[in-house]
Amino acid sequence: MTRPDNIGSAEKTATIADLARHVVRAVEPEQADYLELVTASWESGAGSRRTPAWTGGTVGSGVQPAVLADLVYPLLAGTFAQVLGASAFAALQRRRWWRRKRAVVPSTRITLTAEQVERARAAVVAHGMTLGLSEAEATMLADAVHGALRRADDE
């Protein structure tokens, strides 16, 4: 998660894949290898047509090992569509991948202001709960996303 020279210190820039990797390493590190397969699937265009396999109550428990890795991209897409505005997020996606229509592209680079970083935390909780997570599970993921965004320029 590097910062381009033209980005001020109040803005944070990262790819969606970098954020997904951070979240998985923070919450379910044993899913890191599986996340790489999921990321490759999303980059190829196959992943966006899948429905997340998550059914509730298992993040952090190890009961369903594919849960977080399958959930993270839809969760981040919903979060950034809310924080940046759906049309702005879609424009970021089209700029690079206009030939492929997908819900999210892991290599999409996003830049958020400090205020948007703070709003992203609440958006992750809301979108996580919409996807069936408990409030505690959604908050755990929100903390991981928020932490990754706050450190984006430092890595």
mmCIF file of C-alpha atoms in Angstrom:
data_model
loop_
_atom_site.group_PDB
_atom_site.id
_atom_site.type_symbol
_atom_site.label_atom_id
_atom_site.label_comp_id
_atom_site.label_asym_id
_atom_site.label_seq_id
_atom_site.Cartn_x
_atom_site.Cartn_y
_atom_site.Cartn_z
ATOM 1 C CA MET A 1 0.000 0.000 0.000
ATOM 2 C CA THR A 2 2.190 2.785 -1.245
ATOM 3 C CA ARG A 3 1.301 6.421 -1.533
ATOM 4 C CA PRO A 4 1.749 8.187 -4.869
ATOM 5 C CA ASP A 5 3.807 11.398 -4.621
ATOM 6 C CA ASN A 6 0.830 13.616 -5.456
ATOM 7 C CA ILE A 7 -1.286 12.378 -2.540
ATOM 8 C CA GLY A 8 -1.244 14.489 0.614
ATOM 9 C CA SER A 9 -0.727 12.919 4.018
ATOM 10 C CA ALA A 10 -4.423 13.435 4.867
ATOM 11 C CA GLU A 11 -5.421 11.036 2.088
ATOM 12 C CA LYS A 12 -4.912 7.285 2.150
ATOM 13 C CA THR A 13 -4.403 5.198 -0.977
ATOM 14 C CA ALA A 14 -4.498 1.420 -1.252
ATOM 15 C CA THR A 15 -5.713 -1.296 -3.567
ATOM 16 C CA ILE A 16 -8.742 -3.289 -2.599
ATOM 17 C CA ALA A 17 -6.598 -6.444 -2.715
ATOM 18 C CA ASP A 18 -4.118 -4.940 -0.219
ATOM 19 C CA LEU A 19 -6.981 -4.143 2.133
ATOM 20 C CA ALA A 20 -8.445 -7.632 1.722
ATOM 21 C CA ARG A 21 -5.056 -9.186 2.508
ATOM 22 C CA HIS A 22 -4.691 -7.062 5.623
ATOM 23 C CA VAL A 23 -8.176 -7.968 6.851
ATOM 24 C CA VAL A 24 -7.642 -11.682 6.299
ATOM 25 C CA ARG A 25 -4.189 -11.632 7.951
ATOM 26 C CA ALA A 26 -5.633 -9.758 10.933
ATOM 27 C CA VAL A 27 -8.791 -11.833 11.399
ATOM 28 C CA GLU A 28 -8.213 -15.293 9.850
ATOM 29 C CA PRO A 29 -4.507 -15.619 8.888
ATOM 30 C CA GLU A 30 -4.928 -19.292 7.967
ATOM 31 C CA GLN A 31 -7.084 -18.145 5.021
ATOM 32 C CA ALA A 32 -4.290 -16.084 3.397
ATOM 33 C CA ASP A 33 -3.472 -18.719 0.770
ATOM 34 C CA TYR A 34 -7.142 -19.238 -0.044
ATOM 35 C CA LEU A 35 -7.587 -15.454 -0.366
ATOM 36 C CA GLU A 36 -4.925 -15.429 -3.083
ATOM 37 C CA LEU A 37 -7.012 -17.957 -5.049
ATOM 38 C CA VAL A 38 -10.143 -15.868 -4.497
ATOM 39 C CA THR A 39 -8.252 -12.726 -5.598
ATOM 40 C CA ALA A 40 -7.071 -14.425 -8.796
ATOM 41 C CA SER A 41 -10.635 -15.548 -9.475
ATOM 42 C CA TRP A 42 -11.965 -12.000 -9.029
ATOM 43 C CA GLU A 43 -9.206 -10.538 -11.210
ATOM 44 C CA SER A 44 -10.072 -12.999 -13.980
ATOM 45 C CA GLY A 45 -13.736 -12.012 -13.773
ATOM 46 C CA ALA A 46 -15.039 -15.282 -12.358
ATOM 47 C CA GLY A 47 -15.344 -14.148 -8.738
ATOM 48 C CA SER A 48 -17.836 -11.346 -9.143
ATOM 49 C CA ARG A 49 -20.581 -13.676 -10.318
ATOM 50 C CA ARG A 50 -20.362 -15.845 -7.220
ATOM 51 C CA THR A 51 -22.560 -15.398 -4.219
ATOM 52 C CA PRO A 52 -20.572 -15.352 -0.979
ATOM 53 C CA ALA A 53 -20.690 -18.742 0.707
ATOM 54 C CA TRP A 54 -21.065 -17.134 4.100
ATOM 55 C CA THR A 55 -24.200 -17.979 6.036
ATOM 56 C CA GLY A 56 -23.516 -16.397 9.417
ATOM 57 C CA GLY A 57 -21.855 -16.973 12.744
ATOM 58 C CA THR A 58 -18.511 -18.378 11.677
ATOM 59 C CA VAL A 59 -15.933 -15.627 11.145
ATOM 60 C CA GLY A 60 -13.178 -16.230 13.655
ATOM 61 C CA SER A 61 -14.398 -19.682 14.622
ATOM 62 C CA GLY A 62 -12.719 -21.798 11.975
ATOM 63 C CA VAL A 63 -15.943 -23.690 11.236
ATOM 64 C CA GLN A 64 -16.115 -22.630 7.579
ATOM 65 C CA PRO A 65 -12.578 -21.944 6.330
ATOM 66 C CA ALA A 66 -13.626 -20.182 3.104
ATOM 67 C CA VAL A 67 -15.956 -17.714 4.808
ATOM 68 C CA LEU A 68 -13.885 -14.557 5.189
ATOM 69 C CA ALA A 69 -11.919 -14.936 1.957
ATOM 70 C CA ASP A 70 -15.169 -15.272 0.001
ATOM 71 C CA LEU A 71 -16.865 -12.414 1.861
ATOM 72 C CA VAL A 72 -14.141 -9.772 1.877
ATOM 73 C CA TYR A 73 -14.474 -8.438 -1.706
ATOM 74 C CA PRO A 74 -18.268 -7.967 -1.644
ATOM 75 C CA LEU A 75 -17.873 -6.365 1.797
ATOM 76 C CA LEU A 76 -15.208 -3.917 0.600
ATOM 77 C CA ALA A 77 -17.110 -3.122 -2.605
ATOM 78 C CA GLY A 78 -20.244 -2.209 -0.670
ATOM 79 C CA THR A 79 -18.237 -0.184 1.804
ATOM 80 C CA PHE A 80 -16.405 1.907 -0.776
ATOM 81 C CA ALA A 81 -19.489 2.363 -2.936
ATOM 82 C CA GLN A 82 -21.158 3.880 0.128
ATOM 83 C CA VAL A 83 -18.194 5.985 1.262
ATOM 84 C CA LEU A 84 -17.126 7.252 -2.158
ATOM 85 C CA GLY A 85 -20.573 7.206 -3.700
ATOM 86 C CA ALA A 86 -21.718 4.376 -5.934
ATOM 87 C CA SER A 87 -21.116 6.298 -9.166
ATOM 88 C CA ALA A 88 -17.615 7.393 -8.140
ATOM 89 C CA PHE A 89 -16.655 3.840 -7.141
ATOM 90 C CA ALA A 90 -18.066 2.459 -10.402
ATOM 91 C CA ALA A 91 -16.079 5.068 -12.347
ATOM 92 C CA LEU A 92 -12.860 3.914 -10.643
ATOM 93 C CA GLN A 93 -13.617 0.381 -11.749
ATOM 94 C CA ARG A 94 -14.506 1.313 -15.347
ATOM 95 C CA ARG A 95 -11.422 3.413 -15.839
ATOM 96 C CA ARG A 96 -9.175 0.383 -15.890
ATOM 97 C CA TRP A 97 -11.517 -2.521 -16.603
ATOM 98 C CA TRP A 98 -14.190 -1.076 -18.894
ATOM 99 C CA ARG A 99 -14.443 -4.280 -20.948
ATOM 100 C CA ARG A 100 -15.357 -6.443 -17.993
ATOM 101 C CA LYS A 101 -18.415 -5.712 -15.920
ATOM 102 C CA ARG A 102 -17.742 -6.790 -12.358
ATOM 103 C CA ALA A 103 -18.823 -5.819 -8.894
ATOM 104 C CA VAL A 104 -15.252 -5.199 -7.713
ATOM 105 C CA VAL A 105 -11.734 -5.508 -9.098
ATOM 106 C CA PRO A 106 -9.064 -6.259 -6.468
ATOM 107 C CA SER A 107 -6.424 -4.168 -8.231
ATOM 108 C CA THR A 108 -8.626 -1.050 -8.109
ATOM 109 C CA ARG A 109 -6.750 1.680 -6.269
ATOM 110 C CA ILE A 110 -8.841 3.837 -3.985
ATOM 111 C CA THR A 111 -7.942 7.113 -2.323
ATOM 112 C CA LEU A 112 -9.859 8.258 0.726
ATOM 113 C CA THR A 113 -9.715 11.451 2.719
ATOM 114 C CA ALA A 114 -9.277 11.201 6.485
ATOM 115 C CA GLU A 115 -13.014 11.805 6.900
ATOM 116 C CA GLN A 116 -13.852 9.014 4.431
ATOM 117 C CA VAL A 117 -11.521 6.638 6.303
ATOM 118 C CA GLU A 118 -13.546 7.282 9.453
ATOM 119 C CA ARG A 119 -16.844 6.786 7.589
ATOM 120 C CA ALA A 120 -15.536 3.522 6.113
ATOM 121 C CA ARG A 121 -15.434 1.921 9.555
ATOM 122 C CA ALA A 122 -19.181 2.416 10.097
ATOM 123 C CA ALA A 123 -19.875 1.350 6.507
ATOM 124 C CA VAL A 124 -18.031 -1.950 7.012
ATOM 125 C CA VAL A 125 -20.168 -2.684 10.068
ATOM 126 C CA ALA A 126 -23.364 -1.892 8.156
ATOM 127 C CA HIS A 127 -22.395 -3.903 5.068
ATOM 128 C CA GLY A 128 -21.094 -6.784 7.144
ATOM 129 C CA MET A 129 -24.401 -7.047 8.963
ATOM 130 C CA THR A 130 -26.244 -6.833 5.634
ATOM 131 C CA LEU A 131 -24.180 -9.822 4.475
ATOM 132 C CA GLY A 132 -25.248 -11.747 7.577
ATOM 133 C CA LEU A 133 -22.438 -11.099 10.046
ATOM 134 C CA SER A 134 -23.217 -10.473 13.677
ATOM 135 C CA GLU A 135 -22.507 -6.972 14.947
ATOM 136 C CA ALA A 136 -19.415 -8.266 16.793
ATOM 137 C CA GLU A 137 -18.074 -9.981 13.658
ATOM 138 C CA ALA A 138 -18.762 -6.934 11.484
ATOM 139 C CA THR A 139 -17.068 -4.693 14.056
ATOM 140 C CA MET A 140 -14.004 -6.963 14.094
ATOM 141 C CA LEU A 141 -13.725 -6.656 10.299
ATOM 142 C CA ALA A 142 -14.376 -2.910 10.463
ATOM 143 C CA ASP A 143 -11.502 -2.518 12.918
ATOM 144 C CA ALA A 144 -9.205 -4.442 10.552
ATOM 145 C CA VAL A 145 -10.223 -2.357 7.507
ATOM 146 C CA HIS A 146 -9.969 0.881 9.474
ATOM 147 C CA GLY A 147 -6.510 -0.055 10.747
ATOM 148 C CA ALA A 148 -5.316 -0.931 7.242
ATOM 149 C CA LEU A 149 -6.604 2.340 5.830
ATOM 150 C CA ARG A 150 -5.022 4.413 8.597
ATOM 151 C CA ARG A 151 -1.652 2.736 7.961
ATOM 152 C CA ALA A 152 -1.904 2.770 4.160
ATOM 153 C CA ASP A 153 0.746 5.473 3.703
ATOM 154 C CA ASP A 154 3.115 3.910 6.211
ATOM 155 C CA GLU A 155 3.660 0.624 4.354
#
